[in-house]
Short mmCIF file of C-alpha atoms in Angstrom, two decimals:
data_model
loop_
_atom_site.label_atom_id
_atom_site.label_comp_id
_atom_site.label_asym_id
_atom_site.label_seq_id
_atom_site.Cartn_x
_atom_site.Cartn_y
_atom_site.Cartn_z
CA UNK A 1342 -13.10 -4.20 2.17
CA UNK A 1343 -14.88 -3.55 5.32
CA UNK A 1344 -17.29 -0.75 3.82
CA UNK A 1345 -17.54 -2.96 0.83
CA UNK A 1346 -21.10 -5.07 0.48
CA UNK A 1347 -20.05 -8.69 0.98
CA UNK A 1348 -23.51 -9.73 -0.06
CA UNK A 1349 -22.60 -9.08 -3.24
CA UNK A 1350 -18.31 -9.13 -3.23
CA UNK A 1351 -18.81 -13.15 -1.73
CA UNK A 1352 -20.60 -14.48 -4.38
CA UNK A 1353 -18.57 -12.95 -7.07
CA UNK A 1354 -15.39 -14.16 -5.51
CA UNK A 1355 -16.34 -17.67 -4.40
CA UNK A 1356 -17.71 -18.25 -8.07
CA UNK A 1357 -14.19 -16.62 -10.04
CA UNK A 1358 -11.23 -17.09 -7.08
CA UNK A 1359 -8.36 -15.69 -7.61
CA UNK A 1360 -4.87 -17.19 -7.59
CA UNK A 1361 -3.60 -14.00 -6.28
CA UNK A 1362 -4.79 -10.92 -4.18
CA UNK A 1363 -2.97 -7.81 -4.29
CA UNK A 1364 -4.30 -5.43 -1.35
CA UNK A 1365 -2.38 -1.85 -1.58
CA UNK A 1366 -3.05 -0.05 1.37
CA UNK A 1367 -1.62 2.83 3.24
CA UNK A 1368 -1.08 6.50 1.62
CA UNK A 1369 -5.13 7.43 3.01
CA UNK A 1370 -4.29 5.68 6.54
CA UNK A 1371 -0.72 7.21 6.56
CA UNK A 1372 -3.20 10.83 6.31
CA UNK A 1373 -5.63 10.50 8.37
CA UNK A 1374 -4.66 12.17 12.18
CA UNK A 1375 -6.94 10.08 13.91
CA UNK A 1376 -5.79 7.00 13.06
CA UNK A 1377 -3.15 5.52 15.30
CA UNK A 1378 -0.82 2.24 14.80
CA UNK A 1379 -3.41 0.01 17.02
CA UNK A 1380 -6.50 1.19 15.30
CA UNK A 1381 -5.06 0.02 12.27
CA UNK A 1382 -3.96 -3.03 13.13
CA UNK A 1383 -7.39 -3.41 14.23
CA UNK A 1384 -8.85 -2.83 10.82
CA UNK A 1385 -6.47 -4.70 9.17
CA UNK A 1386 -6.92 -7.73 10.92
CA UNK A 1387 -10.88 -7.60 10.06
CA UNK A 1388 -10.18 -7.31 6.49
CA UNK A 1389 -7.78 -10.03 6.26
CA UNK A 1390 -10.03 -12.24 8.64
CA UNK A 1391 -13.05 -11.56 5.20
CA UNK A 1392 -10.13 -12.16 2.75
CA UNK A 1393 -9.14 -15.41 4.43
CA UNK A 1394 -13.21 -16.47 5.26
CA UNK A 1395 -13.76 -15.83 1.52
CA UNK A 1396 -10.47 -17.10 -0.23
CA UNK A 1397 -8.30 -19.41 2.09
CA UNK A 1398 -6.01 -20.46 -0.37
CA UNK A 1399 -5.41 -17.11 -2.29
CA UNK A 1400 -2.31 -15.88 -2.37
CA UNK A 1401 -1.79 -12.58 -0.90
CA UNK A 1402 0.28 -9.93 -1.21
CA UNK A 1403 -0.18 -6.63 0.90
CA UNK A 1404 1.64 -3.63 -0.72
CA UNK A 1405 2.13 -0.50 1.37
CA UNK A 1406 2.06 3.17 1.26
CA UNK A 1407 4.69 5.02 -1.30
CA UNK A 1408 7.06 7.41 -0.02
CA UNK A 1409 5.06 10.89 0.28
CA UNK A 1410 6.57 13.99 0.61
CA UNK A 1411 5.39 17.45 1.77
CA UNK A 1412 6.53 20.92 0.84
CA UNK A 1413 6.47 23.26 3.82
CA UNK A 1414 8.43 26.23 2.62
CA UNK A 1415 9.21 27.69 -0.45
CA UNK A 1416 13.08 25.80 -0.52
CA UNK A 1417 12.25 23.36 2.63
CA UNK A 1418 10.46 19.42 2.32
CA UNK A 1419 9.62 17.33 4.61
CA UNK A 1420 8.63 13.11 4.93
CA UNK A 1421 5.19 12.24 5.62
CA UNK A 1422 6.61 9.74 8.91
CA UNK A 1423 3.00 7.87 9.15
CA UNK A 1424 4.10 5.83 5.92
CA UNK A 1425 6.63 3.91 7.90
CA UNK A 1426 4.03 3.02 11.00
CA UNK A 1427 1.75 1.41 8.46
CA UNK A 1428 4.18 -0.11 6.42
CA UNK A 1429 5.70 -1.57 10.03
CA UNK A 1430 2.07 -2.85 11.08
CA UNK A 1431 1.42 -4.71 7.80
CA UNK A 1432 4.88 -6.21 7.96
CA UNK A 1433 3.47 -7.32 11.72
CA UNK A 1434 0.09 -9.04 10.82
CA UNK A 1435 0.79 -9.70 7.49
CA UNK A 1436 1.91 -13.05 7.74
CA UNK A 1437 -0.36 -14.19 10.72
CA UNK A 1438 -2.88 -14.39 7.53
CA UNK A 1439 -0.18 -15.74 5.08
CA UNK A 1440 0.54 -12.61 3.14
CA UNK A 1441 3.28 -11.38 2.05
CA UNK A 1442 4.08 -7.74 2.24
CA UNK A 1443 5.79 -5.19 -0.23
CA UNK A 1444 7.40 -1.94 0.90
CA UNK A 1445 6.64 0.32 -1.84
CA UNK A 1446 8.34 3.12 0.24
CA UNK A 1447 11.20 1.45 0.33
CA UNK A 1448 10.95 -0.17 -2.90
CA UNK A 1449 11.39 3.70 -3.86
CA UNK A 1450 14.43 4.31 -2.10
CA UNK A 1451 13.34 4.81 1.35
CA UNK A 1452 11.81 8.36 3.26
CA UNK A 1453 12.53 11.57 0.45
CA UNK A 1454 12.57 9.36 -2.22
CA UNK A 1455 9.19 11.12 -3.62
CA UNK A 1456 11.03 14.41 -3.16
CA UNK A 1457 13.87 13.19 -5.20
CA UNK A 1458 11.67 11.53 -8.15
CA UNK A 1459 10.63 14.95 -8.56
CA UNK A 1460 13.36 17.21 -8.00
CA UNK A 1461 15.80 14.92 -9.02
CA UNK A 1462 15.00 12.64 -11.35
CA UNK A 1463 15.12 12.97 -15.01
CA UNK A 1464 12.73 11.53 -16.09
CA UNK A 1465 10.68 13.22 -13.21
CA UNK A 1466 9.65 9.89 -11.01
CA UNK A 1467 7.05 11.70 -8.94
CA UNK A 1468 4.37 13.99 -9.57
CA UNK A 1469 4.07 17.95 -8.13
CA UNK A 1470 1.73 16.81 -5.41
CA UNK A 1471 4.71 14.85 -3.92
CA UNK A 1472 2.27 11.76 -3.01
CA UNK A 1473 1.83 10.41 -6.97
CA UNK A 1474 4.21 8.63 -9.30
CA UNK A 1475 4.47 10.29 -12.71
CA UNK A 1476 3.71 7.55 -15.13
CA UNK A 1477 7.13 7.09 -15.49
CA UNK A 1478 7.56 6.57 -11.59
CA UNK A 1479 4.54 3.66 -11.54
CA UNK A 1480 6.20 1.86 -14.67
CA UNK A 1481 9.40 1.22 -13.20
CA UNK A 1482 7.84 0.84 -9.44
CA UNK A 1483 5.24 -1.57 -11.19
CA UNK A 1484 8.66 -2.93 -13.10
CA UNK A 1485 9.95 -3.78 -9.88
CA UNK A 1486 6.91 -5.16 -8.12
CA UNK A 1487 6.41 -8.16 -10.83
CA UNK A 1488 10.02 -8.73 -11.01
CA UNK A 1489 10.03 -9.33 -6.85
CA UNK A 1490 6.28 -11.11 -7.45
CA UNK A 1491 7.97 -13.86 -9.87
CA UNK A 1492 11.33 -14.02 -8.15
CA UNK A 1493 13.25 -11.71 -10.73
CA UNK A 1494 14.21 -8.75 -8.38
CA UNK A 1495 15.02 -8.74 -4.63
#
């Protein structure tokens, strides 16, 4: 949103509003170094300040980053920990703009759940690169997402 052209995104959206907004943020913020906690609350805040100047009444749903897992040695895996901070800072400002948020790490079975969709699931859940869902993974997450979107799931 905030690199996008709002000369053109405004128009478009004022002329075809949507009911709903679904803003998925978080696995490219949970990876970048320089980015701490209060920057991104920072950019978060502008976007949902153009999200709320464009569509007021939308709903809104911010989903967050998806468990992510690293492989340091050949038999040893570790949690990418950034996924939590920016899962925590959308729960934070999140609602000052009416939106709800979704945990998609969590939704996944909390920190090594990537790890486990791919060493441990059958169907494999994740993909090799330990950030991805295999398609498998992103039908049941998605699955769970529109059951919790139309009160179905918890």
């Amino acid at each position: 949103w905030l690199a996008w052209d709002m000369g053109l995104v405004e128009p478009y959206l004022r002329r075809r509003p949507p009911d709903l907004v679904v803003l998925a943020y978080g696995t490219n913020e949970a990876n970048d170094p320089n980015l701490t906690p209060e920057k991104y609350a920072i950019k978060l805040r502008d976007v949902l300040t153009r999200l709320r100047v464009i569509l007021p009444d939308a709903a809104c749903v911010l989903v967050g980053p998806s468990d992510r897992g690293e492989k340091i040695s050949k038999t040893t895996y570790g949690v990418w920990s950034a996924t939590a901070w920016v899962a925590e800072v959308q729960r934070t400002i999140g609602p000052e703009y009416g939106c709800a948020t979704w945990d998609w790490q969590v939704a996944m079975g909390g920190p090594g759940s990537m790890i486990r969709g791919y060493y441990g699931a059958d169907p494999k859940l994740a993909a090799g690169d330990l950030i991805h869902l295999s398609a498998e993974g992103y039908k049941q997450l998605g699955s769970r997402f529109v059951a919790v979107l139309t009160g179905m799931g918890d």
